[in-house]
mmCIF file of C-alpha atoms in Angstrom:
data_model
loop_
_atom_site.group_PDB
_atom_site.id
_atom_site.type_symbol
_atom_site.label_atom_id
_atom_site.label_comp_id
_atom_site.label_asym_id
_atom_site.label_seq_id
_atom_site.Cartn_x
_atom_site.Cartn_y
_atom_site.Cartn_z
ATOM 1 C CA THR A 196 14.908 -6.513 -0.267
ATOM 2 C CA ILE A 197 12.221 -6.126 -2.907
ATOM 3 C CA CYS A 198 9.728 -3.301 -2.963
ATOM 4 C CA TYR A 199 6.440 -4.193 -4.566
ATOM 5 C CA ASN A 200 4.740 -0.862 -4.072
ATOM 6 C CA HIS A 201 5.410 1.580 -6.909
ATOM 7 C CA LEU A 202 5.561 4.378 -4.350
ATOM 8 C CA THR A 203 8.502 2.788 -2.629
ATOM 9 C CA ILE A 204 12.062 2.026 -3.618
ATOM 10 C CA ARG A 205 14.798 0.027 -1.993
ATOM 11 C CA SER A 206 17.438 2.144 -0.305
ATOM 12 C CA GLU A 207 20.927 1.093 -1.365
ATOM 13 C CA VAL A 208 22.222 2.280 1.997
ATOM 14 C CA THR A 209 19.805 0.784 4.487
ATOM 15 C CA GLU A 210 18.456 -1.965 2.217
ATOM 16 C CA ILE A 211 14.894 -1.278 3.289
ATOM 17 C CA CYS A 212 11.875 -0.046 1.415
ATOM 18 C CA ILE A 213 11.300 3.667 1.634
ATOM 19 C CA ILE A 214 8.735 6.030 0.168
ATOM 20 C CA CYS A 215 9.670 7.823 -3.019
ATOM 21 C CA ASP A 216 9.061 11.544 -3.176
ATOM 22 C CA ASP A 217 8.601 12.530 -6.834
ATOM 23 C CA ASP A 218 12.005 12.096 -8.462
ATOM 24 C CA TYR A 219 13.878 12.027 -5.184
ATOM 25 C CA TYR A 220 15.455 8.646 -4.579
ATOM 26 C CA PHE A 221 17.741 7.260 -1.943
#
């Protein structure tokens, strides 16, 4: 899974794109 939006990051657990909240990453 590739996230193209800079506000999203790929979750290593669910392997889906999720929204980043500041410096909080999944």
